[in-house]
Short mmCIF file of C-alpha atoms in Angstrom, two decimals:
data_model
loop_
_atom_site.label_atom_id
_atom_site.label_comp_id
_atom_site.label_asym_id
_atom_site.label_seq_id
_atom_site.Cartn_x
_atom_site.Cartn_y
_atom_site.Cartn_z
CA GLU A 250 -24.59 69.08 -11.47
CA HIS A 251 -21.06 69.99 -12.34
CA LEU A 252 -20.84 73.09 -10.19
CA GLN A 253 -20.56 72.91 -6.44
CA THR A 254 -19.77 75.23 -3.55
CA GLN A 255 -18.74 74.09 -0.08
CA HIS A 256 -17.85 76.00 3.07
CA VAL A 257 -14.79 75.17 5.14
CA SER A 258 -13.12 76.81 8.14
CA ILE A 259 -9.38 76.52 8.33
CA PRO A 260 -7.59 77.23 11.63
CA ALA A 261 -4.85 79.87 11.63
CA ARG A 262 -1.49 78.85 10.18
CA SER A 263 -2.52 75.30 9.41
CA ARG A 264 -3.09 72.86 6.60
CA LEU A 265 -6.01 70.54 6.07
CA GLN A 266 -7.13 68.04 3.48
CA TYR A 267 -10.64 68.38 2.10
CA THR A 268 -12.65 66.05 -0.12
CA PHE A 269 -15.59 67.43 -2.09
CA PRO A 270 -18.78 65.36 -2.25
CA PRO A 271 -18.52 63.44 -5.55
CA LEU A 272 -19.77 65.22 -8.66
CA PHE A 273 -22.16 63.09 -10.69
CA PHE A 274 -21.95 62.80 -14.47
CA TYR A 275 -24.36 60.92 -16.73
CA LYS A 276 -22.63 59.42 -19.75
CA PRO A 277 -19.70 61.84 -19.87
CA HIS A 278 -17.57 61.89 -22.99
CA LEU A 279 -14.80 59.41 -22.32
CA TRP A 280 -11.10 59.92 -23.01
CA TRP A 281 -9.76 57.33 -25.45
CA PRO A 282 -6.22 56.53 -26.57
CA ASN A 283 -5.11 57.38 -30.10
CA GLY A 284 -7.00 55.25 -32.62
CA MET A 285 -9.83 54.19 -30.29
CA GLY A 286 -11.87 57.38 -30.16
CA LYS A 287 -11.72 61.04 -29.19
CA GLN A 288 -9.54 62.45 -26.45
CA SER A 289 -12.39 64.26 -24.68
CA LEU A 290 -11.05 66.62 -22.05
CA TYR A 291 -13.00 68.54 -19.43
CA ASN A 292 -11.71 71.58 -17.62
CA VAL A 293 -11.81 71.27 -13.84
CA ALA A 294 -11.49 74.58 -11.98
CA ILE A 295 -11.25 75.03 -8.23
CA ILE A 296 -11.52 78.48 -6.68
CA VAL A 297 -11.18 79.32 -3.00
CA ASP A 298 -12.74 82.54 -1.72
CA VAL A 299 -12.01 83.73 1.81
CA LYS A 300 -14.63 85.68 3.73
CA GLY A 301 -13.57 89.30 4.04
CA TYR A 302 -10.84 88.90 1.43
CA GLY A 303 -12.25 87.58 -1.83
CA GLU A 304 -10.61 85.18 -4.25
CA SER A 305 -7.57 83.74 -2.52
CA ASP A 306 -6.35 81.08 -4.95
CA SER A 307 -7.46 79.04 -7.93
CA TRP A 308 -6.37 75.98 -9.86
CA GLN A 309 -7.40 74.36 -13.09
CA GLN A 310 -6.54 71.26 -15.06
CA HIS A 311 -7.74 69.34 -18.07
CA PHE A 312 -9.23 66.04 -17.00
CA GLY A 313 -10.31 63.00 -18.98
CA PHE A 314 -12.74 60.36 -17.80
CA ARG A 315 -11.13 57.01 -18.49
CA LYS A 316 -10.58 53.71 -16.75
CA ILE A 317 -7.29 51.93 -17.36
CA GLU A 318 -6.75 48.35 -16.24
CA SER A 319 -3.77 46.10 -16.83
CA HIS A 320 -2.48 42.73 -15.70
CA ILE A 321 0.30 40.30 -16.52
CA ASP A 322 -0.96 37.58 -18.86
CA GLY A 323 -0.10 34.17 -17.41
CA ALA A 324 0.32 32.55 -20.81
CA THR A 325 2.66 35.04 -22.45
CA GLY A 326 4.14 36.98 -19.54
CA GLY A 327 3.15 40.17 -21.33
CA ARG A 328 1.11 42.98 -19.82
CA LEU A 329 -2.40 43.34 -21.21
CA PHE A 330 -4.23 46.65 -21.07
CA LYS A 331 -7.89 47.63 -21.22
CA VAL A 332 -9.14 51.18 -21.57
CA ASN A 333 -12.75 51.89 -20.66
CA GLY A 334 -13.34 48.15 -20.65
CA GLU A 335 -12.01 47.63 -24.18
CA PRO A 336 -8.84 45.62 -24.85
CA ILE A 337 -6.18 47.67 -26.58
CA PHE A 338 -3.25 46.44 -28.66
CA ILE A 339 -0.31 48.48 -27.43
CA ARG A 340 1.98 50.02 -30.05
CA GLY A 341 4.63 51.85 -28.12
CA GLY A 342 7.66 54.04 -28.45
CA ASN A 343 10.54 54.19 -26.01
CA TRP A 344 11.41 57.63 -24.59
CA ILE A 345 14.30 59.03 -22.62
CA LEU A 346 13.91 62.80 -22.94
CA SER A 347 13.52 65.29 -25.74
CA ASP A 348 16.84 67.08 -25.21
CA GLY A 349 20.03 66.06 -23.39
CA LEU A 350 20.57 69.62 -22.19
CA LEU A 351 17.04 69.72 -20.77
CA ARG A 352 15.83 72.61 -22.94
CA LEU A 353 12.37 71.11 -22.68
CA SER A 354 10.20 73.35 -24.83
CA LYS A 355 6.45 72.97 -25.30
CA LYS A 356 6.91 73.19 -29.06
CA ARG A 357 9.35 70.28 -29.04
CA TYR A 358 7.05 68.20 -26.80
CA SER A 359 4.09 68.95 -29.05
CA THR A 360 5.99 68.00 -32.21
CA ASP A 361 7.55 64.84 -30.80
CA ILE A 362 4.35 63.51 -29.27
CA LYS A 363 2.23 64.34 -32.32
CA PHE A 364 4.82 62.43 -34.35
CA HIS A 365 4.23 59.36 -32.15
CA ALA A 366 0.47 59.72 -32.66
CA ASP A 367 0.94 60.16 -36.43
CA MET A 368 2.92 56.90 -36.42
CA ASN A 369 -0.24 55.28 -35.05
CA PHE A 370 1.38 54.65 -31.65
CA ASN A 371 -0.76 54.68 -28.55
CA MET A 372 1.85 54.48 -25.78
CA ILE A 373 5.15 56.07 -24.79
CA ARG A 374 7.30 54.37 -22.20
CA CYS A 375 9.50 56.75 -20.18
CA TRP A 376 12.65 54.78 -19.36
CA GLY A 377 13.86 54.63 -15.74
CA GLY A 378 17.31 55.94 -16.61
CA GLY A 379 15.84 59.17 -17.96
CA LEU A 380 13.35 61.69 -16.61
CA THR A 381 9.99 61.43 -15.07
CA GLU A 382 8.49 63.64 -17.70
CA ARG A 383 7.10 67.10 -17.08
CA PRO A 384 3.45 68.26 -17.00
CA GLU A 385 3.88 69.81 -20.48
CA PHE A 386 4.83 66.36 -21.86
CA TYR A 387 1.76 64.85 -20.24
CA TYR A 388 -0.44 67.65 -21.52
CA TYR A 389 0.39 66.73 -25.12
CA CYS A 390 0.00 63.01 -24.38
CA ASP A 391 -3.46 63.82 -22.99
CA TYR A 392 -4.19 65.84 -26.12
CA TYR A 393 -2.94 63.33 -28.70
CA GLY A 394 -4.12 60.20 -26.88
CA ILE A 395 -0.77 58.67 -26.00
CA LEU A 396 -0.80 56.47 -22.90
CA VAL A 397 2.29 56.88 -20.70
CA TRP A 398 4.21 54.09 -19.00
CA GLN A 399 6.31 55.98 -16.46
CA GLU A 400 9.26 54.37 -14.69
CA PHE A 401 11.01 55.54 -11.53
CA TRP A 402 14.78 56.12 -11.35
CA ILE A 403 16.14 52.60 -11.13
CA THR A 404 17.99 50.75 -13.90
CA GLY A 405 19.46 47.27 -13.72
CA ASP A 406 22.70 48.48 -15.27
CA VAL A 407 23.30 51.04 -12.53
CA ASP A 408 21.39 49.41 -9.68
CA GLY A 409 22.07 45.74 -9.21
CA ARG A 410 23.91 44.13 -12.11
CA GLY A 411 27.48 43.88 -13.35
CA ASP A 412 30.75 42.59 -11.97
CA PRO A 413 31.32 43.87 -9.36
CA VAL A 414 27.62 44.34 -8.71
CA SER A 415 26.57 47.97 -9.14
CA ASN A 416 24.74 49.64 -6.26
CA PRO A 417 22.84 46.49 -5.18
CA ASN A 418 20.81 48.50 -2.71
CA GLY A 419 19.90 51.26 -5.16
CA PRO A 420 20.35 54.92 -4.22
CA LEU A 421 22.06 55.67 -0.91
CA ASP A 422 19.15 57.62 0.54
CA HIS A 423 15.97 55.57 0.29
CA ASP A 424 13.91 58.15 2.14
CA LEU A 425 14.93 60.76 -0.42
CA PHE A 426 13.99 58.43 -3.28
CA LEU A 427 10.56 57.87 -1.76
CA PHE A 428 10.06 61.57 -1.05
CA CYS A 429 10.82 62.34 -4.70
CA ALA A 430 8.49 59.54 -5.80
CA ARG A 431 5.60 60.89 -3.72
CA ASP A 432 6.15 64.41 -4.98
CA THR A 433 6.35 63.25 -8.60
CA VAL A 434 3.12 61.28 -8.30
CA LYS A 435 1.40 64.39 -6.92
CA LEU A 436 2.73 66.42 -9.84
CA LEU A 437 1.45 64.08 -12.56
CA ARG A 438 -1.43 62.03 -11.16
CA ASN A 439 -4.31 63.96 -12.73
CA HIS A 440 -3.30 63.40 -16.35
CA PRO A 441 -5.57 60.95 -18.17
CA SER A 442 -2.65 59.72 -20.28
CA LEU A 443 -0.81 58.44 -17.21
CA ALA A 444 -1.40 54.69 -17.49
CA LEU A 445 1.18 52.82 -15.44
CA TRP A 446 3.90 53.47 -12.85
CA VAL A 447 6.82 51.05 -12.96
CA GLY A 448 9.52 50.68 -10.29
CA GLY A 449 12.42 50.79 -12.74
CA ASN A 450 13.99 49.44 -15.90
CA GLU A 451 14.76 45.71 -16.04
CA GLN A 452 15.12 45.65 -12.27
CA ILE A 453 12.98 45.46 -9.19
CA PRO A 454 13.85 48.30 -6.80
CA PRO A 455 15.34 47.43 -3.37
CA GLY A 456 12.75 45.71 -1.19
CA ASP A 457 11.85 48.61 1.06
CA ILE A 458 11.50 51.02 -1.87
CA ASN A 459 9.47 48.55 -3.88
CA ALA A 460 7.14 47.83 -0.96
CA ALA A 461 6.66 51.54 -0.27
CA LEU A 462 5.94 52.34 -3.93
CA LYS A 463 3.37 49.55 -4.11
CA ASP A 464 1.77 50.88 -0.96
CA TYR A 465 1.65 54.49 -2.22
CA LEU A 466 0.17 53.49 -5.54
CA ARG A 467 -2.37 50.87 -4.49
CA LEU A 468 -6.01 51.51 -5.29
CA HIS A 469 -7.81 53.18 -2.38
CA PRO A 470 -10.05 50.55 -0.74
CA ASP A 471 -13.13 52.73 -1.27
CA PHE A 472 -12.74 52.33 -5.00
CA GLU A 473 -12.80 48.55 -4.72
CA SER A 474 -16.06 48.38 -2.78
CA VAL A 475 -19.45 49.07 -4.35
CA ASP A 476 -22.87 48.03 -3.13
CA GLU A 477 -25.21 45.58 -4.85
CA ASN A 478 -26.43 48.36 -7.15
CA GLY A 479 -22.94 49.34 -8.14
CA LYS A 480 -23.05 52.52 -6.06
CA PRO A 481 -20.10 53.79 -4.04
CA PRO A 482 -20.44 53.48 -0.25
CA GLU A 483 -22.54 56.01 1.69
CA ASP A 484 -19.52 57.57 3.34
CA PHE A 485 -17.63 57.84 0.10
CA SER A 486 -16.64 61.46 0.60
CA ALA B 86 -0.06 91.71 -7.22
CA GLU B 87 -2.42 89.60 -9.29
CA ILE B 88 -3.39 86.23 -7.81
CA GLY B 89 -1.72 83.39 -9.70
CA LYS B 90 1.54 82.04 -11.02
CA THR B 91 4.22 83.97 -12.93
CA PRO B 92 7.07 81.99 -14.49
CA LEU B 93 10.57 83.40 -14.05
CA ASP B 94 12.02 82.26 -17.38
CA SER B 95 13.85 85.29 -18.72
CA GLY B 96 16.58 87.69 -17.73
CA TRP B 97 18.69 85.05 -16.00
CA LEU B 98 22.45 85.34 -15.73
CA ALA B 99 24.91 82.60 -14.76
CA ALA B 100 28.53 82.38 -13.66
CA ARG B 101 30.89 79.65 -12.49
CA SER B 102 30.93 79.81 -8.69
CA THR B 103 34.72 79.77 -8.49
CA GLU B 104 34.85 82.92 -10.60
CA VAL B 105 32.42 84.93 -8.48
CA GLN B 106 34.07 86.78 -5.62
CA PHE B 107 30.87 87.76 -3.82
CA THR B 108 28.70 85.84 -1.39
CA GLY B 109 25.03 85.14 -1.98
CA THR B 110 24.16 87.88 0.47
CA GLN B 111 26.32 90.38 -1.39
CA LEU B 112 24.95 89.30 -4.78
CA THR B 113 21.42 89.96 -3.60
CA THR B 114 22.06 93.19 -1.72
CA THR B 115 25.09 95.36 -2.47
CA HIS B 116 26.84 93.66 -5.41
CA PRO B 117 24.34 92.23 -7.92
CA PRO B 118 25.67 91.43 -11.39
CA THR B 119 24.83 94.23 -13.77
CA GLY B 120 24.70 92.28 -17.02
CA PRO B 121 26.32 89.57 -19.13
CA SER B 122 29.91 90.66 -18.61
CA SER B 123 32.60 88.24 -17.43
CA PRO B 124 32.25 86.08 -15.43
CA TRP B 125 28.49 86.43 -15.92
CA MET B 126 26.71 85.25 -19.06
CA GLU B 127 23.11 84.99 -20.24
CA ALA B 128 21.60 81.83 -18.79
CA LEU B 129 19.02 79.32 -19.98
CA VAL B 130 16.50 78.72 -17.23
CA PRO B 131 15.04 76.18 -17.28
CA GLY B 132 18.03 74.28 -18.64
CA THR B 133 21.34 72.84 -17.55
CA VAL B 134 24.70 74.48 -16.92
CA LEU B 135 25.91 72.87 -20.13
CA ALA B 136 22.95 74.35 -22.04
CA THR B 137 23.98 77.80 -20.80
CA LEU B 138 27.61 77.20 -21.80
CA VAL B 139 26.50 76.03 -25.27
CA LYS B 140 24.20 79.03 -25.64
CA ASN B 141 27.13 81.34 -24.94
CA LYS B 142 29.47 79.35 -27.23
CA VAL B 143 31.82 78.71 -24.30
CA VAL B 144 31.73 75.04 -25.30
CA PRO B 145 30.67 73.46 -28.61
CA ASP B 146 27.32 71.74 -29.00
CA PRO B 147 27.97 68.21 -27.68
CA PHE B 148 25.42 66.66 -30.01
CA TYR B 149 27.26 67.56 -33.23
CA GLY B 150 29.97 65.22 -34.50
CA LEU B 151 32.49 64.34 -31.81
CA GLU B 152 32.27 67.76 -30.17
CA ASN B 153 31.42 66.18 -26.82
CA GLU B 154 35.06 65.10 -26.62
CA ALA B 155 36.06 68.77 -26.47
CA ILE B 156 34.07 69.40 -23.28
CA ILE B 157 35.74 68.62 -19.97
CA ASP B 158 34.01 65.94 -17.92
CA ILE B 159 33.00 66.63 -14.34
CA ALA B 160 35.08 63.63 -13.23
CA ASP B 161 38.21 65.40 -14.47
CA ALA B 162 37.23 68.98 -13.74
CA GLY B 163 35.71 68.43 -10.30
CA ARG B 164 32.23 69.27 -9.03
CA GLU B 165 33.18 72.91 -8.42
CA TYR B 166 33.74 73.42 -12.16
CA TYR B 167 30.06 72.81 -12.85
CA THR B 168 28.81 74.54 -9.68
CA PHE B 169 27.12 77.69 -10.97
CA TRP B 170 25.40 80.80 -9.72
CA PHE B 171 22.16 81.77 -11.43
CA PHE B 172 20.81 85.28 -10.94
CA THR B 173 17.69 87.19 -11.89
CA THR B 174 15.41 89.93 -10.66
CA PHE B 175 11.65 90.16 -10.42
CA GLN B 176 8.94 92.54 -9.26
CA CYS B 177 6.17 91.53 -6.88
CA ASP B 178 4.20 94.19 -5.08
CA LEU B 179 1.98 92.43 -2.57
CA SER B 180 -1.07 94.03 -1.03
CA ALA B 181 -2.32 93.39 2.50
CA ASN B 182 -3.02 89.71 3.28
CA GLN B 183 -1.33 88.54 0.10
CA HIS B 184 1.37 85.89 0.23
CA CYS B 185 4.08 84.90 -2.24
CA ASP B 186 5.83 81.56 -2.79
CA LEU B 187 8.99 81.10 -4.84
CA ASN B 188 8.71 77.75 -6.62
CA PHE B 189 11.30 75.48 -8.23
CA ARG B 190 9.84 72.49 -10.09
CA GLY B 191 13.20 70.77 -10.51
CA ILE B 192 16.82 71.43 -9.56
CA ASN B 193 19.68 69.03 -10.15
CA TYR B 194 20.96 68.37 -7.57
CA SER B 195 20.91 70.74 -4.58
CA ALA B 196 21.01 74.49 -4.16
CA GLU B 197 21.25 77.54 -1.96
CA VAL B 198 18.71 80.26 -2.65
CA HIS B 199 19.48 83.85 -1.77
CA LEU B 200 16.73 86.45 -2.01
CA ASN B 201 17.33 90.04 -0.96
CA GLY B 202 20.08 88.94 1.40
CA HIS B 203 18.20 86.02 2.96
CA ARG B 204 19.59 82.49 2.53
CA MET B 205 17.53 79.30 2.17
CA VAL B 206 18.82 75.79 1.46
CA LEU B 207 17.16 73.52 -1.10
CA PRO B 208 17.78 69.89 -0.18
CA LYS B 209 19.07 67.19 -2.53
CA GLY B 210 17.04 65.39 -5.16
CA MET B 211 16.46 66.00 -8.86
CA PHE B 212 12.80 65.01 -8.88
CA ARG B 213 11.22 67.12 -6.18
CA ARG B 214 9.51 70.47 -6.09
CA HIS B 215 10.54 73.25 -3.73
CA SER B 216 8.17 75.96 -2.57
CA LEU B 217 9.52 78.79 -0.38
CA ASN B 218 7.33 81.31 1.39
CA VAL B 219 9.09 84.60 0.63
CA THR B 220 6.30 86.96 1.62
CA ASP B 221 8.23 88.66 4.38
CA ILE B 222 11.43 89.20 2.43
CA LEU B 223 10.09 90.72 -0.78
CA HIS B 224 10.78 94.37 -1.51
CA PRO B 225 7.68 96.40 -2.18
CA ASP B 226 7.99 98.87 -5.07
CA ARG B 227 11.41 97.73 -6.28
CA SER B 228 13.21 94.77 -7.78
CA ASN B 229 13.81 91.61 -5.82
CA LEU B 230 17.28 90.12 -6.27
CA LEU B 231 17.40 86.33 -6.57
CA ALA B 232 20.60 84.27 -6.72
CA VAL B 233 20.67 80.47 -6.78
CA LEU B 234 23.87 78.47 -6.26
CA VAL B 235 23.35 75.06 -7.88
CA HIS B 236 25.51 72.09 -6.94
CA PRO B 237 25.95 69.01 -9.21
CA PRO B 238 24.95 65.50 -8.10
CA ASP B 239 26.94 64.22 -5.11
CA HIS B 240 28.20 61.19 -7.07
CA PRO B 241 28.84 62.27 -10.67
CA GLY B 242 31.15 59.26 -11.18
CA LYS B 243 33.88 58.62 -13.72
CA ILE B 244 33.52 57.43 -17.27
CA PRO B 245 35.59 54.28 -17.91
CA PRO B 246 37.71 54.38 -21.10
CA GLN B 247 35.52 51.72 -22.64
CA GLY B 248 32.33 53.64 -21.75
CA GLY B 249 29.49 51.34 -20.87
CA GLN B 250 26.05 51.38 -19.37
CA GLY B 251 25.92 54.12 -16.77
CA GLY B 252 29.69 54.59 -16.59
CA ASP B 253 31.06 53.52 -13.22
CA HIS B 254 27.49 53.48 -11.80
CA GLU B 255 28.23 56.09 -9.11
CA ILE B 256 25.35 58.28 -10.32
CA GLY B 257 22.98 55.53 -9.14
CA LYS B 258 23.82 56.47 -5.56
CA ASP B 259 21.90 59.73 -6.06
CA VAL B 260 18.24 60.31 -6.88
CA ALA B 261 18.91 61.73 -10.31
CA THR B 262 18.67 60.76 -13.94
CA GLN B 263 21.12 57.94 -14.70
CA TYR B 264 21.77 58.14 -18.46
CA VAL B 265 24.14 61.08 -17.85
CA GLU B 266 27.17 58.81 -17.33
CA GLY B 267 26.66 57.54 -20.86
CA TRP B 268 24.89 54.47 -22.24
CA ASP B 269 24.97 52.33 -25.36
CA TRP B 270 22.93 55.03 -27.12
CA MET B 271 24.36 58.16 -25.51
CA ALA B 272 27.70 59.85 -24.82
CA PRO B 273 28.27 61.02 -21.23
CA ILE B 274 26.77 64.38 -20.33
CA ARG B 275 29.70 66.37 -19.02
CA ASP B 276 27.85 68.34 -16.33
CA ARG B 277 25.56 65.38 -15.45
CA ASN B 278 22.61 67.69 -16.21
CA THR B 279 23.41 70.02 -13.31
CA GLY B 280 21.14 73.07 -13.26
CA ILE B 281 17.75 74.63 -12.71
CA TRP B 282 16.27 72.19 -15.15
CA ASP B 283 12.55 72.83 -14.74
CA GLU B 284 10.21 75.75 -14.26
CA VAL B 285 10.87 78.55 -11.75
CA SER B 286 7.90 80.67 -10.76
CA ILE B 287 6.40 82.90 -8.13
CA SER B 288 2.82 82.36 -7.05
CA VAL B 289 0.72 84.98 -5.30
CA THR B 290 -2.26 83.95 -3.18
CA GLY B 291 -4.52 85.42 -0.56
CA PRO B 292 -4.57 83.93 2.94
CA VAL B 293 -5.46 80.43 1.71
CA LYS B 294 -3.55 78.42 -0.87
CA VAL B 295 -4.70 75.37 -2.86
CA ILE B 296 -2.13 72.56 -2.91
CA ASP B 297 -1.97 69.47 -5.14
CA PRO B 298 -5.60 68.69 -5.98
CA HIS B 299 -6.28 65.02 -6.71
CA LEU B 300 -8.93 64.07 -9.27
CA VAL B 301 -10.24 60.50 -9.52
CA SER B 302 -13.20 59.12 -11.44
CA SER B 303 -15.26 56.02 -10.70
CA PHE B 304 -17.55 54.29 -13.18
CA PHE B 305 -20.81 52.38 -12.78
CA ASP B 306 -23.52 50.84 -15.01
CA ASN B 307 -21.31 50.41 -18.05
CA TYR B 308 -19.94 53.97 -17.92
CA LYS B 309 -23.39 55.60 -17.70
CA ARG B 310 -22.98 56.73 -14.08
CA VAL B 311 -19.69 58.40 -13.38
CA TYR B 312 -18.44 60.22 -10.29
CA LEU B 313 -15.60 62.70 -10.06
CA HIS B 314 -13.87 62.63 -6.68
CA THR B 315 -11.76 65.64 -5.77
CA THR B 316 -9.45 66.01 -2.81
CA ILE B 317 -7.38 69.10 -2.13
CA GLU B 318 -5.02 70.38 0.49
CA LEU B 319 -5.60 73.89 1.79
CA GLU B 320 -3.08 75.97 3.67
CA ASN B 321 -4.14 78.97 5.73
CA LYS B 322 -1.15 81.25 5.98
CA SER B 323 -2.92 83.90 8.03
CA ALA B 324 -3.01 84.33 11.79
CA TRP B 325 -6.80 84.07 11.89
CA ILE B 326 -9.41 81.41 11.11
CA ALA B 327 -10.21 81.51 7.40
CA GLU B 328 -13.86 81.01 6.47
CA CYS B 329 -13.61 79.65 2.96
CA SER B 330 -16.00 79.13 0.13
CA LEU B 331 -14.68 76.35 -2.10
CA ASN B 332 -15.99 76.23 -5.61
CA ILE B 333 -15.47 73.41 -8.08
CA GLN B 334 -16.67 73.69 -11.64
CA VAL B 335 -16.33 71.26 -14.54
CA THR B 336 -16.79 72.55 -18.05
CA THR B 337 -16.43 71.19 -21.53
CA GLU B 338 -16.19 73.08 -24.75
CA VAL B 339 -19.08 71.94 -26.95
CA GLU B 340 -18.33 74.39 -29.73
CA GLU B 341 -15.71 77.02 -30.17
CA SER B 342 -16.14 79.55 -27.34
CA ILE B 343 -19.29 77.84 -26.02
CA CYS B 344 -18.86 75.91 -22.79
CA LEU B 345 -21.25 73.55 -21.07
CA VAL B 346 -21.26 73.84 -17.27
#
């Protein structure tokens, strides 16, 4: 069930996007945040063989089955989270980066993130004035069960506040900002610890950037529609 | 060459651009640096220019005492002062129908790449990956010479005497990390984190390359029925139609060294 081979022809010097038929799992081990259960991780491997050549490329990644939902609570104004249908009380740590000279070692990530887990935290918030963290950071958050609240590169203090007002329209090159945002999402999107993207710190990004980010990150309509038996649509793939 | 990724994280040298008399073409053909002798020094890659200067004790460690005050700020020194060359060599002996990409996972803020005398420009932006197809310019059977000229952010800004949140806010005009002009918790970073700050690698593939797979799960019947949805991009670099067999496999380790497929 968890092994599948498909055949695809790719025209010369071209790119295409391909979606595998969905793989079915019955009661897989779920990934849970720190304190709620195990951080079950599966290894997903993709290998492409080319006729007449052999193995051409491969890719693999740890993957955790989890469903994260959140919404703003009308009564308190706070954001409430559920993981795999269960409400979770968020105990979070704020994070800028592990080293101001960007010597971002795996050992340091492992130690720092384990320390957050040992403190009984279940979330790290990556502040918009710092980095979008690296895959190695996310790997250890996956491993230790730390949810990640990841902000993009907007802060109220540098984009929109002060006297005179600082950069009210955000960065000069909005297309560049959005290109970087798309590329960063592609880099990090498969990590089970990735819980929430936020436009910036204490500030809503400029209108066009905010609208584009919301559009990029909206749930694909196919994932909102299920039939009366709870099955995905026929043409899901 | 073996299919897969090889990080380029050792053997790097660096030098201030104003102290290097050769062009990128010369550095990667006739006049490569021979070792860590002035103006060249051992470099930290990934890392920032300041990390390399600290490593070589050219400047003190800014995070001890008030040592940051002893390091000249880019606003006073000028962008050229923190514009650095980085240089390394690597081997990659491709066989027929193999392809090689040179990958940068993060450069702050823009760069020129020179490889064996060929120049390529990396556009601005701290949070973007760059992937360059270098198949046709690699040297078989001998070292490839790689030099990268890294420019600081376009708007490094000035630090007001009273400090403050994000200095004079100029850094916010770029797509880069903003804490580097100083904050209520942090002194200004003198080079604004200029450098090759994330992984550099080469990746060798056959005719077809896998790009940015996307994994999504959907849940039904109270988490009993679960589907894994996988989308990938595939690039055929060859001049002929590639008939591909795509294999996806999901495993979990049930005991040490025993995997369930």
